[in-house]
PDB file of C-alpha atoms in Angstrom:
ATOM      1  CA  MET L  24     113.296 122.607 169.215  1.00  0.00           C
ATOM      2  CA  SER L  25     111.582 120.360 166.674  1.00  0.00           C
ATOM      3  CA  ALA L  26     109.441 118.778 169.397  1.00  0.00           C
ATOM      4  CA  LEU L  27     108.492 122.199 170.766  1.00  0.00           C
ATOM      5  CA  ALA L  28     107.670 123.514 167.298  1.00  0.00           C
ATOM      6  CA  PHE L  29     105.527 120.470 166.482  1.00  0.00           C
ATOM      7  CA  THR L  30     103.706 120.774 169.815  1.00  0.00           C
ATOM      8  CA  LEU L  31     102.957 124.469 169.339  1.00  0.00           C
ATOM      9  CA  LEU L  32     101.802 123.819 165.781  1.00  0.00           C
ATOM     10  CA  ALA L  33      99.494 120.987 166.879  1.00  0.00           C
ATOM     11  CA  LEU L  34      97.974 123.069 169.699  1.00  0.00           C
ATOM     12  CA  THR L  35      97.439 125.991 167.319  1.00  0.00           C
ATOM     13  CA  LEU L  36      95.744 123.806 164.710  1.00  0.00           C
ATOM     14  CA  VAL L  37      93.542 122.126 167.322  1.00  0.00           C
ATOM     15  CA  GLY L  38      92.500 125.243 169.247  1.00  0.00           C
ATOM     16  CA  PRO L  39      92.705 128.804 167.863  1.00  0.00           C
ATOM     17  CA  VAL L  40      92.644 128.018 164.139  1.00  0.00           C
ATOM     18  CA  PRO L  41      89.377 125.980 164.162  1.00  0.00           C
ATOM     19  CA  ALA L  42      87.757 128.525 166.483  1.00  0.00           C
ATOM     20  CA  VAL L  43      88.547 131.398 164.108  1.00  0.00           C
ATOM     21  CA  LEU L  44      87.613 129.470 160.960  1.00  0.00           C
ATOM     22  CA  ALA L  45      84.310 128.273 162.453  1.00  0.00           C
ATOM     23  CA  ARG L  46      83.254 131.910 163.016  1.00  0.00           C
ATOM     24  CA  ALA L  47      84.238 133.072 159.525  1.00  0.00           C
ATOM     25  CA  SER L  48      81.518 133.851 156.976  1.00  0.00           C
ATOM     26  CA  TRP L  49      83.564 133.428 153.776  1.00  0.00           C
ATOM     27  CA  PRO L  50      83.222 129.577 153.677  1.00  0.00           C
ATOM     28  CA  MET L  51      79.573 130.136 152.747  1.00  0.00           C
ATOM     29  CA  ARG L  52      80.811 131.425 149.374  1.00  0.00           C
ATOM     30  CA  ALA L  53      83.517 128.782 148.884  1.00  0.00           C
ATOM     31  CA  PRO L  54      82.240 125.574 150.495  1.00  0.00           C
ATOM     32  CA  ARG L  55      84.339 123.093 148.520  1.00  0.00           C
ATOM     33  CA  ALA L  56      87.582 124.953 149.149  1.00  0.00           C
ATOM     34  CA  ALA L  57      86.625 125.427 152.802  1.00  0.00           C
ATOM     35  CA  ILE L  58      86.222 121.668 153.219  1.00  0.00           C
ATOM     36  CA  VAL L  59      89.688 121.144 151.717  1.00  0.00           C
ATOM     37  CA  LEU L  60      91.063 123.695 154.198  1.00  0.00           C
ATOM     38  CA  TRP L  61      89.371 121.935 157.117  1.00  0.00           C
ATOM     39  CA  GLN L  62      90.817 118.631 155.925  1.00  0.00           C
ATOM     40  CA  SER L  63      94.305 120.127 155.673  1.00  0.00           C
ATOM     41  CA  ILE L  64      94.037 121.553 159.189  1.00  0.00           C
ATOM     42  CA  ALA L  65      92.928 118.194 160.584  1.00  0.00           C
ATOM     43  CA  VAL L  66      95.692 116.256 158.807  1.00  0.00           C
ATOM     44  CA  ALA L  67      98.340 118.806 159.784  1.00  0.00           C
ATOM     45  CA  ALA L  68      97.207 118.737 163.429  1.00  0.00           C
ATOM     46  CA  VAL L  69      97.374 114.939 163.603  1.00  0.00           C
ATOM     47  CA  LEU L  70     100.749 114.790 161.862  1.00  0.00           C
ATOM     48  CA  SER L  71     102.116 117.527 164.118  1.00  0.00           C
ATOM     49  CA  ALA L  72     100.983 115.695 167.243  1.00  0.00           C
ATOM     50  CA  PHE L  73     102.655 112.499 166.033  1.00  0.00           C
ATOM     51  CA  SER L  74     105.786 114.352 165.004  1.00  0.00           C
ATOM     52  CA  ALA L  75     106.071 116.038 168.410  1.00  0.00           C
ATOM     53  CA  GLY L  76     105.979 112.652 170.129  1.00  0.00           C
ATOM     54  CA  LEU L  77     108.428 111.094 167.705  1.00  0.00           C
ATOM     55  CA  ALA L  78     110.778 114.075 167.957  1.00  0.00           C
ATOM     56  CA  ILE L  79     110.889 113.682 171.732  1.00  0.00           C
ATOM     57  CA  ALA L  80     111.239 109.907 171.451  1.00  0.00           C
ATOM     58  CA  SER L  81     114.157 110.362 169.041  1.00  0.00           C
ATOM     59  CA  ARG L  82     116.144 111.762 171.962  1.00  0.00           C
ATOM     60  CA  LEU L  83     116.406 108.143 173.155  1.00  0.00           C
ATOM     61  CA  PHE L  84     119.048 107.784 170.457  1.00  0.00           C
ATOM     62  CA  ALA L  85     121.356 110.245 172.168  1.00  0.00           C
ATOM     63  CA  PRO L  86     125.051 109.985 171.223  1.00  0.00           C
ATOM     64  CA  GLY L  87     126.991 107.586 173.447  1.00  0.00           C
ATOM     65  CA  PRO L  88     130.628 107.885 174.551  1.00  0.00           C
ATOM     66  CA  ASP L  89     131.749 106.779 171.083  1.00  0.00           C
ATOM     67  CA  GLY L  90     129.661 109.451 169.392  1.00  0.00           C
ATOM     68  CA  ARG L  91     127.246 106.948 167.854  1.00  0.00           C
ATOM     69  CA  PRO L  92     123.559 106.755 168.885  1.00  0.00           C
ATOM     70  CA  THR L  93     122.735 104.536 171.841  1.00  0.00           C
ATOM     71  CA  ALA L  94     121.122 101.246 170.800  1.00  0.00           C
ATOM     72  CA  THR L  95     120.239  99.497 174.076  1.00  0.00           C
ATOM     73  CA  VAL L  96     118.114 100.386 177.085  1.00  0.00           C
ATOM     74  CA  THR L  97     121.052 100.317 179.465  1.00  0.00           C
ATOM     75  CA  SER L  98     123.167 102.574 177.266  1.00  0.00           C
ATOM     76  CA  GLU L  99     120.250 105.002 176.861  1.00  0.00           C
ATOM     77  CA  ILE L 100     119.724 105.160 180.627  1.00  0.00           C
ATOM     78  CA  ALA L 101     123.444 105.615 181.190  1.00  0.00           C
ATOM     79  CA  VAL L 102     123.484 108.658 178.910  1.00  0.00           C
ATOM     80  CA  LEU L 103     120.098 110.188 179.743  1.00  0.00           C
ATOM     81  CA  GLY L 104     119.453 109.099 183.316  1.00  0.00           C
ATOM     82  CA  TRP L 105     116.353 107.371 184.661  1.00  0.00           C
ATOM     83  CA  PRO L 106     113.983 110.408 184.910  1.00  0.00           C
ATOM     84  CA  LEU L 107     114.663 111.681 181.394  1.00  0.00           C
ATOM     85  CA  TRP L 108     114.597 108.186 179.882  1.00  0.00           C
ATOM     86  CA  LEU L 109     111.235 107.426 181.519  1.00  0.00           C
ATOM     87  CA  GLY L 110     109.854 110.734 180.255  1.00  0.00           C
ATOM     88  CA  TYR L 111     110.902 110.030 176.677  1.00  0.00           C
ATOM     89  CA  VAL L 112     109.543 106.474 176.792  1.00  0.00           C
ATOM     90  CA  THR L 113     106.244 107.734 178.224  1.00  0.00           C
ATOM     91  CA  VAL L 114     105.876 110.304 175.447  1.00  0.00           C
ATOM     92  CA  PHE L 115     106.594 107.647 172.818  1.00  0.00           C
ATOM     93  CA  ALA L 116     104.015 105.292 174.394  1.00  0.00           C
ATOM     94  CA  VAL L 117     101.396 108.058 174.447  1.00  0.00           C
ATOM     95  CA  THR L 118     102.105 108.787 170.773  1.00  0.00           C
ATOM     96  CA  LEU L 119     101.546 105.141 169.875  1.00  0.00           C
ATOM     97  CA  LEU L 120      98.377 105.107 171.985  1.00  0.00           C
ATOM     98  CA  ILE L 121      97.008 108.150 170.152  1.00  0.00           C
ATOM     99  CA  GLY L 122      97.725 106.500 166.803  1.00  0.00           C
ATOM    100  CA  ALA L 123      96.030 103.277 167.875  1.00  0.00           C
ATOM    101  CA  ARG L 124      93.034 105.174 169.248  1.00  0.00           C
ATOM    102  CA  LEU L 125      92.686 107.120 166.003  1.00  0.00           C
ATOM    103  CA  MET L 126      92.737 103.961 163.876  1.00  0.00           C
ATOM    104  CA  LEU L 127      90.317 102.214 166.237  1.00  0.00           C
ATOM    105  CA  ALA L 128      87.939 105.176 166.158  1.00  0.00           C
ATOM    106  CA  GLY L 129      87.996 105.164 162.364  1.00  0.00           C
ATOM    107  CA  VAL L 130      87.130 101.473 162.221  1.00  0.00           C
ATOM    108  CA  GLN L 131      84.420 101.765 164.884  1.00  0.00           C
ATOM    109  CA  VAL L 132      82.748 104.753 163.216  1.00  0.00           C
ATOM    110  CA  ALA L 133      82.823 103.066 159.791  1.00  0.00           C
ATOM    111  CA  VAL L 134      81.441  99.742 161.059  1.00  0.00           C
ATOM    112  CA  ALA L 135      78.734 101.275 163.260  1.00  0.00           C
ATOM    113  CA  THR L 136      77.599 103.689 160.552  1.00  0.00           C
ATOM    114  CA  ARG L 137      77.351 100.998 157.891  1.00  0.00           C
ATOM    115  CA  ARG L 138      75.500  98.661 160.239  1.00  0.00           C
ATOM    116  CA  ARG L 139      72.899 101.337 161.002  1.00  0.00           C
ATOM    117  CA  ARG L 140      72.525 102.199 157.331  1.00  0.00           C
ATOM    118  CA  ALA L 141      72.121  98.565 156.318  1.00  0.00           C
ATOM    119  CA  HIS L 142      69.386  98.053 158.908  1.00  0.00           C
ATOM    120  CA  HIS L 143      67.618 101.267 157.946  1.00  0.00           C
ATOM    121  CA  ARG L 144      67.896 100.430 154.235  1.00  0.00           C
ATOM    122  CA  MET L 145      66.288  97.044 154.887  1.00  0.00           C
ATOM    123  CA  VAL L 146      63.390  98.703 156.749  1.00  0.00           C
ATOM    124  CA  VAL L 147      62.935 101.301 154.009  1.00  0.00           C
ATOM    125  CA  ASP L 148      62.926  98.613 151.294  1.00  0.00           C
ATOM    126  CA  LEU L 149      60.286  96.664 153.199  1.00  0.00           C
ATOM    127  CA  LEU L 150      58.000  99.567 154.061  1.00  0.00           C
ATOM    128  CA  GLY L 151      58.604 101.996 151.224  1.00  0.00           C
ATOM    129  CA  ASP L 152      57.349 102.038 147.664  1.00  0.00           C
ATOM    130  CA  CYS L 153      59.514 102.379 144.560  1.00  0.00           C
ATOM    131  CA  ARG L 154      58.315 105.377 142.594  1.00  0.00           C
ATOM    132  CA  HIS L 155      59.075 107.049 139.284  1.00  0.00           C
ATOM    133  CA  GLY L 156      60.683 103.860 137.958  1.00  0.00           C
ATOM    134  CA  MET L 157      63.784 104.395 140.105  1.00  0.00           C
ATOM    135  CA  ASN L 158      65.200 101.532 142.132  1.00  0.00           C
ATOM    136  CA  GLY L 159      67.113 103.890 144.434  1.00  0.00           C
ATOM    137  CA  LEU L 160      64.060 105.963 145.429  1.00  0.00           C
ATOM    138  CA  ARG L 161      61.741 104.881 148.237  1.00  0.00           C
ATOM    139  CA  VAL L 162      58.566 106.620 149.385  1.00  0.00           C
ATOM    140  CA  LEU L 163      57.337 106.025 152.925  1.00  0.00           C
ATOM    141  CA  HIS L 164      53.669 106.241 153.900  1.00  0.00           C
ATOM    142  CA  VAL L 165      54.250 109.053 156.381  1.00  0.00           C
ATOM    143  CA  ALA L 166      52.352 112.346 156.517  1.00  0.00           C
ATOM    144  CA  GLU L 167      55.344 114.300 157.873  1.00  0.00           C
ATOM    145  CA  PRO L 168      57.628 115.742 155.170  1.00  0.00           C
ATOM    146  CA  LEU L 169      60.819 113.650 155.050  1.00  0.00           C
ATOM    147  CA  ALA L 170      63.724 113.832 152.614  1.00  0.00           C
ATOM    148  CA  TYR L 171      67.055 112.135 153.192  1.00  0.00           C
ATOM    149  CA  CYS L 172      69.508 109.728 151.602  1.00  0.00           C
ATOM    150  CA  LEU L 173      71.316 106.609 152.768  1.00  0.00           C
ATOM    151  CA  PRO L 174      74.810 106.585 151.200  1.00  0.00           C
ATOM    152  CA  GLY L 175      76.711 103.438 150.345  1.00  0.00           C
ATOM    153  CA  VAL L 176      77.075 100.852 147.624  1.00  0.00           C
ATOM    154  CA  ARG L 177      73.299 100.285 147.630  1.00  0.00           C
ATOM    155  CA  SER L 178      72.296 103.886 148.209  1.00  0.00           C
ATOM    156  CA  ARG L 179      68.742 105.077 148.712  1.00  0.00           C
ATOM    157  CA  VAL L 180      66.897 108.380 148.450  1.00  0.00           C
ATOM    158  CA  VAL L 181      63.958 108.372 150.852  1.00  0.00           C
ATOM    159  CA  LEU L 182      60.927 110.648 150.638  1.00  0.00           C
ATOM    160  CA  SER L 183      57.575 110.562 152.388  1.00  0.00           C
ATOM    161  CA  GLU L 184      54.021 110.927 151.136  1.00  0.00           C
ATOM    162  CA  GLY L 185      53.968 114.214 153.031  1.00  0.00           C
ATOM    163  CA  THR L 186      56.899 115.452 150.980  1.00  0.00           C
ATOM    164  CA  LEU L 187      55.249 114.550 147.688  1.00  0.00           C
ATOM    165  CA  ALA L 188      52.047 116.300 148.772  1.00  0.00           C
ATOM    166  CA  ALA L 189      53.811 119.439 150.004  1.00  0.00           C
ATOM    167  CA  LEU L 190      56.209 120.025 147.102  1.00  0.00           C
ATOM    168  CA  SER L 191      55.555 121.151 143.578  1.00  0.00           C
ATOM    169  CA  ASP L 192      57.333 119.479 140.664  1.00  0.00           C
ATOM    170  CA  PRO L 193      60.240 122.013 140.556  1.00  0.00           C
ATOM    171  CA  GLU L 194      60.646 121.735 144.330  1.00  0.00           C
ATOM    172  CA  LEU L 195      60.669 117.945 144.108  1.00  0.00           C
ATOM    173  CA  VAL L 196      63.350 118.104 141.412  1.00  0.00           C
ATOM    174  CA  ALA L 197      65.393 120.390 143.678  1.00  0.00           C
ATOM    175  CA  ILE L 198      65.176 118.112 146.696  1.00  0.00           C
ATOM    176  CA  LEU L 199      66.028 115.019 144.661  1.00  0.00           C
ATOM    177  CA  SER L 200      69.002 116.815 143.110  1.00  0.00           C
ATOM    178  CA  HIS L 201      70.182 117.771 146.595  1.00  0.00           C
ATOM    179  CA  GLU L 202      70.113 114.191 147.868  1.00  0.00           C
ATOM    180  CA  ARG L 203      71.663 112.737 144.705  1.00  0.00           C
ATOM    181  CA  ALA L 204      74.499 115.239 145.006  1.00  0.00           C
ATOM    182  CA  HIS L 205      75.262 113.823 148.466  1.00  0.00           C
ATOM    183  CA  LEU L 206      75.349 110.307 147.057  1.00  0.00           C
ATOM    184  CA  ARG L 207      77.358 111.180 143.962  1.00  0.00           C
ATOM    185  CA  ALA L 208      80.066 113.091 145.851  1.00  0.00           C
ATOM    186  CA  ARG L 209      80.140 110.633 148.802  1.00  0.00           C
ATOM    187  CA  HIS L 210      79.882 113.410 151.356  1.00  0.00           C
ATOM    188  CA  ASP L 211      79.344 110.718 153.969  1.00  0.00           C
ATOM    189  CA  LEU L 212      82.995 109.686 153.697  1.00  0.00           C
ATOM    190  CA  VAL L 213      84.116 113.257 154.365  1.00  0.00           C
ATOM    191  CA  LEU L 214      81.954 113.378 157.469  1.00  0.00           C
ATOM    192  CA  GLU L 215      83.135 109.972 158.666  1.00  0.00           C
ATOM    193  CA  ALA L 216      86.744 111.117 158.712  1.00  0.00           C
ATOM    194  CA  PHE L 217      85.925 114.133 160.876  1.00  0.00           C
ATOM    195  CA  ILE L 218      83.703 112.060 163.173  1.00  0.00           C
ATOM    196  CA  ALA L 219      86.567 109.591 163.658  1.00  0.00           C
ATOM    197  CA  VAL L 220      89.049 112.350 164.539  1.00  0.00           C
ATOM    198  CA  HIS L 221      86.477 113.967 166.834  1.00  0.00           C
ATOM    199  CA  THR L 222      85.823 110.648 168.580  1.00  0.00           C
ATOM    200  CA  ALA L 223      89.498 109.723 168.939  1.00  0.00           C
ATOM    201  CA  PHE L 224      90.548 112.762 170.963  1.00  0.00           C
ATOM    202  CA  PRO L 225      89.571 113.185 174.647  1.00  0.00           C
ATOM    203  CA  ARG L 226      86.675 115.488 175.456  1.00  0.00           C
ATOM    204  CA  PHE L 227      88.862 118.099 177.149  1.00  0.00           C
ATOM    205  CA  VAL L 228      90.922 118.445 173.941  1.00  0.00           C
ATOM    206  CA  ARG L 229      88.487 118.027 171.059  1.00  0.00           C
ATOM    207  CA  SER L 230      86.190 120.716 169.723  1.00  0.00           C
ATOM    208  CA  GLY L 231      82.944 120.264 167.860  1.00  0.00           C
ATOM    209  CA  SER L 232      83.493 123.338 165.682  1.00  0.00           C
ATOM    210  CA  ALA L 233      85.231 121.439 162.860  1.00  0.00           C
ATOM    211  CA  LEU L 234      82.607 118.695 162.684  1.00  0.00           C
ATOM    212  CA  ALA L 235      79.716 121.175 162.792  1.00  0.00           C
ATOM    213  CA  ALA L 236      81.321 123.353 160.117  1.00  0.00           C
ATOM    214  CA  VAL L 237      81.954 120.433 157.748  1.00  0.00           C
ATOM    215  CA  ARG L 238      78.392 119.173 158.213  1.00  0.00           C
ATOM    216  CA  LEU L 239      77.120 122.564 157.094  1.00  0.00           C
ATOM    217  CA  LEU L 240      79.578 122.760 154.194  1.00  0.00           C
ATOM    218  CA  VAL L 241      78.559 119.423 152.667  1.00  0.00           C
ATOM    219  CA  GLU L 242      74.953 120.609 152.772  1.00  0.00           C
ATOM    220  CA  LEU L 243      75.998 123.781 150.950  1.00  0.00           C
ATOM    221  CA  LEU L 244      77.682 121.720 148.250  1.00  0.00           C
ATOM    222  CA  ALA L 245      74.503 119.687 147.766  1.00  0.00           C
ATOM    223  CA  ASP L 246      72.480 122.921 147.710  1.00  0.00           C
ATOM    224  CA  ASP L 247      74.715 124.300 144.956  1.00  0.00           C
ATOM    225  CA  ALA L 248      74.131 121.172 142.873  1.00  0.00           C
ATOM    226  CA  ALA L 249      70.379 121.502 143.349  1.00  0.00           C
ATOM    227  CA  VAL L 250      70.456 125.180 142.386  1.00  0.00           C
ATOM    228  CA  ARG L 251      72.187 124.326 139.126  1.00  0.00           C
ATOM    229  CA  THR L 252      69.378 121.876 138.358  1.00  0.00           C
ATOM    230  CA  ALA L 253      66.233 123.590 139.641  1.00  0.00           C
ATOM    231  CA  GLY L 254      67.151 127.135 140.670  1.00  0.00           C
ATOM    232  CA  PRO L 255      67.358 128.794 144.109  1.00  0.00           C
ATOM    233  CA  ALA L 256      63.666 129.586 144.699  1.00  0.00           C
ATOM    234  CA  PRO L 257      62.315 126.004 144.359  1.00  0.00           C
ATOM    235  CA  LEU L 258      65.160 124.697 146.525  1.00  0.00           C
ATOM    236  CA  ALA L 259      64.508 127.288 149.227  1.00  0.00           C
ATOM    237  CA  ARG L 260      60.817 126.374 149.388  1.00  0.00           C
ATOM    238  CA  ALA L 261      61.656 122.667 149.465  1.00  0.00           C
ATOM    239  CA  LEU L 262      64.164 123.129 152.278  1.00  0.00           C
ATOM    240  CA  VAL L 263      61.628 125.051 154.362  1.00  0.00           C
ATOM    241  CA  ALA L 264      59.003 122.358 153.780  1.00  0.00           C
ATOM    242  CA  CYS L 265      61.382 119.599 154.947  1.00  0.00           C
ATOM    243  CA  ALA L 266      63.123 121.567 157.694  1.00  0.00           C
ATOM    244  CA  ALA L 267      61.396 119.880 160.618  1.00  0.00           C
ATOM    245  CA  GLY L 268      61.811 116.315 159.366  1.00  0.00           C
ATOM    246  CA  PRO L 269      63.989 114.028 161.502  1.00  0.00           C
ATOM    247  CA  THR L 270      67.327 112.709 160.266  1.00  0.00           C
ATOM    248  CA  PRO L 271      68.019 109.011 160.880  1.00  0.00           C
ATOM    249  CA  SER L 272      71.467 108.149 162.180  1.00  0.00           C
ATOM    250  CA  GLY L 273      73.918 107.717 159.312  1.00  0.00           C
ATOM    251  CA  ALA L 274      71.682 109.510 156.792  1.00  0.00           C
ATOM    252  CA  LEU L 275      72.055 112.905 155.112  1.00  0.00           C
ATOM    253  CA  ALA L 276      68.853 114.937 155.227  1.00  0.00           C
ATOM    254  CA  ALA L 277      67.743 117.924 153.188  1.00  0.00           C
ATOM    255  CA  GLY L 278      66.376 119.791 156.191  1.00  0.00           C
ATOM    256  CA  GLY L 279      67.729 120.173 159.694  1.00  0.00           C
ATOM    257  CA  PRO L 280      68.877 122.922 162.067  1.00  0.00           C
ATOM    258  CA  THR L 281      70.945 124.714 159.400  1.00  0.00           C
ATOM    259  CA  THR L 282      67.976 125.316 157.091  1.00  0.00           C
ATOM    260  CA  VAL L 283      67.594 129.013 157.962  1.00  0.00           C
ATOM    261  CA  VAL L 284      71.261 129.733 157.257  1.00  0.00           C
ATOM    262  CA  ARG L 285      71.150 127.839 153.971  1.00  0.00           C
ATOM    263  CA  VAL L 286      67.952 129.523 152.773  1.00  0.00           C
ATOM    264  CA  ARG L 287      69.418 132.962 153.481  1.00  0.00           C
ATOM    265  CA  ARG L 288      72.539 131.990 151.555  1.00  0.00           C
ATOM    266  CA  LEU L 289      70.452 131.168 148.471  1.00  0.00           C
ATOM    267  CA  SER L 290      69.392 134.805 148.214  1.00  0.00           C
ATOM    268  CA  GLY L 291      72.854 136.199 148.952  1.00  0.00           C
ATOM    269  CA  ARG L 292      76.006 136.667 146.919  1.00  0.00           C
ATOM    270  CA  PRO L 293      77.184 133.799 144.687  1.00  0.00           C
ATOM    271  CA  ASN L 294      80.246 131.672 145.271  1.00  0.00           C
ATOM    272  CA  SER L 295      83.579 133.402 144.807  1.00  0.00           C
ATOM    273  CA  GLY L 296      86.393 131.942 142.747  1.00  0.00           C
ATOM    274  CA  TRP L 297      88.911 134.233 144.453  1.00  0.00           C
ATOM    275  CA  LEU L 298      87.859 133.053 147.904  1.00  0.00           C
ATOM    276  CA  SER L 299      88.174 129.462 146.724  1.00  0.00           C
ATOM    277  CA  LEU L 300      91.652 130.112 145.356  1.00  0.00           C
ATOM    278  CA  GLY L 301      92.723 131.737 148.606  1.00  0.00           C
ATOM    279  CA  ALA L 302      91.372 128.801 150.609  1.00  0.00           C
ATOM    280  CA  TYR L 303      93.215 126.276 148.436  1.00  0.00           C
ATOM    281  CA  VAL L 304      96.457 128.221 148.865  1.00  0.00           C
ATOM    282  CA  ALA L 305      95.882 128.380 152.629  1.00  0.00           C
ATOM    283  CA  ALA L 306      95.225 124.636 152.719  1.00  0.00           C
ATOM    284  CA  ALA L 307      98.505 123.914 150.941  1.00  0.00           C
ATOM    285  CA  THR L 308     100.341 126.323 153.238  1.00  0.00           C
ATOM    286  CA  VAL L 309      98.893 124.786 156.407  1.00  0.00           C
ATOM    287  CA  LEU L 310      99.757 121.294 155.280  1.00  0.00           C
ATOM    288  CA  VAL L 311     103.180 121.804 153.707  1.00  0.00           C
ATOM    289  CA  LEU L 312     105.129 124.827 154.905  1.00  0.00           C
ATOM    290  CA  PRO L 313     104.971 124.427 158.736  1.00  0.00           C
ATOM    291  CA  THR L 314     105.687 120.704 158.425  1.00  0.00           C
ATOM    292  CA  LEU L 315     108.765 121.333 156.303  1.00  0.00           C
ATOM    293  CA  ALA L 316     109.923 124.126 158.606  1.00  0.00           C
ATOM    294  CA  VAL L 317     110.048 121.846 161.642  1.00  0.00           C
ATOM    295  CA  ALA L 318     110.800 118.551 159.899  1.00  0.00           C
ATOM    296  CA  VAL L 319     113.994 119.616 158.137  1.00  0.00           C
ATOM    297  CA  PRO L 320     115.964 120.340 161.336  1.00  0.00           C
ATOM    298  CA  TRP L 321     114.749 117.093 162.887  1.00  0.00           C
ATOM    299  CA  LEU L 322     115.689 115.015 159.831  1.00  0.00           C
ATOM    300  CA  THR L 323     119.064 116.749 159.735  1.00  0.00           C
ATOM    301  CA  GLU L 324     119.692 115.766 163.354  1.00  0.00           C
ATOM    302  CA  LEU L 325     118.712 112.138 162.700  1.00  0.00           C
ATOM    303  CA  HIS L 326     121.035 112.055 159.712  1.00  0.00           C
ATOM    304  CA  ARG L 327     123.843 113.385 161.867  1.00  0.00           C
ATOM    305  CA  LEU L 328     123.240 110.737 164.544  1.00  0.00           C
ATOM    306  CA  PHE L 329     123.050 107.736 162.239  1.00  0.00           C
ATOM    307  CA  PHE L 330     125.353 108.600 159.386  1.00  0.00           C
ATOM    308  CA  SER L 331     128.063 110.841 160.804  1.00  0.00           C
TER     309      SER L 331
END
């Protein structure tokens, strides 16, 4: 029953729950809490998938003739039979494979992203000018409006001559505040975790809704920081001016395909503390209560096998 409960929980958290949450409109008014909820769903789904495999694999320790758990392959086969033993071993091997694939994906995403950023940072330092007495700001001699940041230990905010020409001083302050908010909060690390999980799962299982939603939410958080500094109107005009600018791989840009949604949000209702509170409670519930509900019976059974 524990294995079945874990499996159903994992499938629910991978399929229906992200689909419903991705269509919801309330995260626009509670972006930080919504990110925490997405993180809880992802962690709970991964833990549930692992727990389902381990719960099935624990059946290898079936009680032998003496009532104690079997400890050798031959004794396990004698109790379970070849077909059931092979099934349990296969499930355990798949669980280990998923764990290895997840860790490998995390390492690959981190290494590849940092390599691209390091190369791009080198190019920007060579071709760009340092303006306004700031070592972390580079201005490229490009007519197209560009505004993005390169996170990391040696972070950069990159603008273009076209951006400086198109934006007024309040709009420039807004766009710089937006990019610095990305760097200060390390939104890139949040995105990396979701990219790793998205990459680790097979295409027929994974969904892009979580990754797309979190990408939008981190932009909303940076928008909120810019609004506190420069106000909504200058930020909206700056976002529109930079909307068509390309985003280098590994960077976080001010514009992009979500610009229309974000500009509309700036003229809508403000963030809601009650929605945030509800999202935090939901995140704790998703992460804690279902896990305890299925883990306690399983742990009780293991205690009975090994200590009775």
